[in-house]
Coordinates of C-alpha atoms in Angstrom, one line a residue:
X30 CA 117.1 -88.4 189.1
X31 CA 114.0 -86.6 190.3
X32 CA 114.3 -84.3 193.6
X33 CA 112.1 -86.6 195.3
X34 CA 114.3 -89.3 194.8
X35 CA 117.4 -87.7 195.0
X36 CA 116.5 -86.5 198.2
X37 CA 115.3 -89.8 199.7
X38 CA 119.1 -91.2 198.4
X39 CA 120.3 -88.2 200.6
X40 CA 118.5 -89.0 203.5
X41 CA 120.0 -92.4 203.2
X42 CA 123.4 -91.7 203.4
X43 CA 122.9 -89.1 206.2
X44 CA 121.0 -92.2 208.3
X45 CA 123.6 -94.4 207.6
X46 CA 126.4 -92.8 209.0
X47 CA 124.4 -91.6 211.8
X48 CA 124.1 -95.2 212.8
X49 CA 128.0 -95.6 212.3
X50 CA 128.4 -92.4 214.4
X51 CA 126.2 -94.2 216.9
X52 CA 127.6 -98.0 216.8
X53 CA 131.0 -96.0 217.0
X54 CA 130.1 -94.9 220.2
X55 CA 127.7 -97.0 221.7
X56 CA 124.6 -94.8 221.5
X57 CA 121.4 -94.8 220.3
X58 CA 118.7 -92.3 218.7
X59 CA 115.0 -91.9 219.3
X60 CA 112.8 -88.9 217.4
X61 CA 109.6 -87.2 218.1
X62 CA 108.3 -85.8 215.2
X63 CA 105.4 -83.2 214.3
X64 CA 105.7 -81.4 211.1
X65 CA 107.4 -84.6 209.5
X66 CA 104.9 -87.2 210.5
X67 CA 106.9 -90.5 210.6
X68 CA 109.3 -89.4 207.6
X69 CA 112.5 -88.8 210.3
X70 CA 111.6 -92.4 211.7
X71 CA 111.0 -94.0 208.5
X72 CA 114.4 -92.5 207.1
X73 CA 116.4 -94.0 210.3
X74 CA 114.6 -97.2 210.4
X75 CA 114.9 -98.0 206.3
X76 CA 119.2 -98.5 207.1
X77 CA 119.7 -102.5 207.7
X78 CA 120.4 -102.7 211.2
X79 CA 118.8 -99.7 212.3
X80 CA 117.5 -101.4 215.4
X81 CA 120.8 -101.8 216.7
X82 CA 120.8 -97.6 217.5
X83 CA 117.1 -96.1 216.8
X84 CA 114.9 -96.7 220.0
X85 CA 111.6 -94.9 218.8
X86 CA 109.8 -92.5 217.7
X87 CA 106.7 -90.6 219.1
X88 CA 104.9 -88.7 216.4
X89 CA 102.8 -86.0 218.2
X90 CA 101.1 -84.6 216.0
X91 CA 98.4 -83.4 217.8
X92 CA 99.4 -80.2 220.2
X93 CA 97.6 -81.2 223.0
X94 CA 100.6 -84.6 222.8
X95 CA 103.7 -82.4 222.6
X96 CA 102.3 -82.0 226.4
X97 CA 101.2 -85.2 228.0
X98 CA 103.6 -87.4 226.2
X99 CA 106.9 -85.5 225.7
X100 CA 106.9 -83.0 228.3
X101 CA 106.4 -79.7 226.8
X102 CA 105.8 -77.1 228.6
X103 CA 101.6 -76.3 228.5
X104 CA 102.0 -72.7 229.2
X105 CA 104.9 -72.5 226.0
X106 CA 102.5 -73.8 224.0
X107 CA 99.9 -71.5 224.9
X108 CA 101.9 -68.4 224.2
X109 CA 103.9 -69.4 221.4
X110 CA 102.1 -72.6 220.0
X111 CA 103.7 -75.8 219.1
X112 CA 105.8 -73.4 216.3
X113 CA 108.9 -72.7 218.6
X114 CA 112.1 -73.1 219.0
X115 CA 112.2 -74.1 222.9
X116 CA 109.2 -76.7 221.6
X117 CA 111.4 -78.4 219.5
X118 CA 114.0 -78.3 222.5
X119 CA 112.0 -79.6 224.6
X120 CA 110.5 -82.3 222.2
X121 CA 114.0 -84.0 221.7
X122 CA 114.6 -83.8 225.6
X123 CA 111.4 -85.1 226.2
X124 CA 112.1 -88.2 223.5
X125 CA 115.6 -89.0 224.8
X126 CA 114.1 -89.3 228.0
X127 CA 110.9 -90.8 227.4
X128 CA 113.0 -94.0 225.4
X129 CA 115.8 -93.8 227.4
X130 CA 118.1 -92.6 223.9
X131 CA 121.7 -90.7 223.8
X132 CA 119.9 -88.2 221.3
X133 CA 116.6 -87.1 220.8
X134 CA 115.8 -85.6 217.6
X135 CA 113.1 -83.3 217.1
X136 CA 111.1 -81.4 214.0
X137 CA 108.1 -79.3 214.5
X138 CA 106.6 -76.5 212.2
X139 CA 104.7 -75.5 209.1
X140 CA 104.8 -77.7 206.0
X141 CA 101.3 -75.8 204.7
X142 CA 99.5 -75.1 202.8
X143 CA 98.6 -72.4 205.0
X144 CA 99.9 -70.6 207.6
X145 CA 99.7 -72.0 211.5
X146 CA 99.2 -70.2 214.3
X147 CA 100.3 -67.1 212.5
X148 CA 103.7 -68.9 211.2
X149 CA 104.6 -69.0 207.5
X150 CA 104.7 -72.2 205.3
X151 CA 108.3 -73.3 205.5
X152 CA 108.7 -72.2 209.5
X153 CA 110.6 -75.1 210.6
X154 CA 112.1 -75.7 213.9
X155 CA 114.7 -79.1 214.9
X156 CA 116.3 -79.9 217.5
X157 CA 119.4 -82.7 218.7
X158 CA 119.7 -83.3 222.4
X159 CA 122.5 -85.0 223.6
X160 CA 125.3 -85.7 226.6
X161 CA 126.7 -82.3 226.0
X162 CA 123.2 -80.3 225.6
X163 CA 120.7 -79.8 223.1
X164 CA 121.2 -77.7 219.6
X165 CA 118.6 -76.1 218.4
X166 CA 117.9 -74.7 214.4
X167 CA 115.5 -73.0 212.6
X168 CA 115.9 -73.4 208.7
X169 CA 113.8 -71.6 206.9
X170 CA 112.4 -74.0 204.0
X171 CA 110.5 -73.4 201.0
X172 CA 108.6 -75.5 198.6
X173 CA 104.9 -77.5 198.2
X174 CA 104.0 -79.4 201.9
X175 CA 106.1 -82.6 200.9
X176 CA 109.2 -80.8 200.1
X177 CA 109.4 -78.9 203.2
X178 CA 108.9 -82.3 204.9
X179 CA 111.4 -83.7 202.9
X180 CA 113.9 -81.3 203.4
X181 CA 113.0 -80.9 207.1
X182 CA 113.8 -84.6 207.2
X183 CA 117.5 -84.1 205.7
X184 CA 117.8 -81.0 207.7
X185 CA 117.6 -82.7 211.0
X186 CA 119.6 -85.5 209.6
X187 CA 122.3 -83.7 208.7
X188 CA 121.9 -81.6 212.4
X189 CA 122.0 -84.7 213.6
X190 CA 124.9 -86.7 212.1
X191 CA 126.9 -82.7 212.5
X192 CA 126.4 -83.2 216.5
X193 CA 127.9 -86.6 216.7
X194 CA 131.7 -87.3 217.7
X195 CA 132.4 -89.2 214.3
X196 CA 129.8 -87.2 212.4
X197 CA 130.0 -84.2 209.9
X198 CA 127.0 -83.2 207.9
X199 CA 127.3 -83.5 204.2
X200 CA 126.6 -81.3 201.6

């Protein structure tokens, strides 16, 4: 099976049982996505009956968005950029609240192939808020651009799915 592939099977599973996790306990999902570009959303929404738990997605890609539509803070991202830790917090609070979502999920960071904002290919930031708070992690990922995304995809997943009741991430 090629990585590609293998990965996408991954993704899968991790989707499909946080959908369980959710059905389980009457909640729903919603993502905002940077550095992934539609990938989180498009791994969520590929599980039959994903519309029962996934609420939406924003993909603000565009700093400028990360502002106006999810509520990051402007002066954040004018000292740190959108490259942060408390942007992907703020992101997946923004989200959950923005489409009214148990969890918001969150990716932002540096898929290359060059550096941003003085940030390293592979700088990635996700982040899960929730009824009990928001979790915040920063893998560092390696790889051409579509790995990274790829792997930032299962990453958040697996954050994800590790963050609800039912849920543990696999491995």
């Amino acid at each position: 099976m090629s990585e590609g592939l293998a990965e996408r099977v991954a993704d899968h599973g991790l989707a499909e049982r946080a959908h369980s996790a959710l059905r389980a306990q009457g909640g729903t999902v919603a993502v905002a996505e940077s550095l992934t570009g539609g990938l989180l959303a498009a791994a969520l929404v590929d599980v039959p009956g994903a519309s029962a738990t996934f609420r939406g997605s924003v993909t603000a890609y565009a700093t400028e968005l990360k502002a106006s539509v999810l509520g990051v803070d402007e002066g954040l991202l004018d000292v740190h950029g959108p490259v942060h830790p408390v942007v992907a917090r703020q992101m997946a609070e923004g989200v959950r609240k923005l489409l009214g979502a148990t969890y918001g999920v969150a990716t932002t960071g540096v898929a290359g192939p060059e550096p941003q904002d003085g940030q390293p290919v592979g700088t990635v930031h996700l982040a899960v808020a929730g009824p009990g708070g928001t979790l915040v992690s920063s893998p560092r990922l390696s790889g051409e651009r579509a790995t990274i995304r790829h792997r930032a995809v299962t990453a958040a997943l697996e954050l994800l799915v590790g963050r609800l009741p039912s849920g543990t991430p696999a491995h």
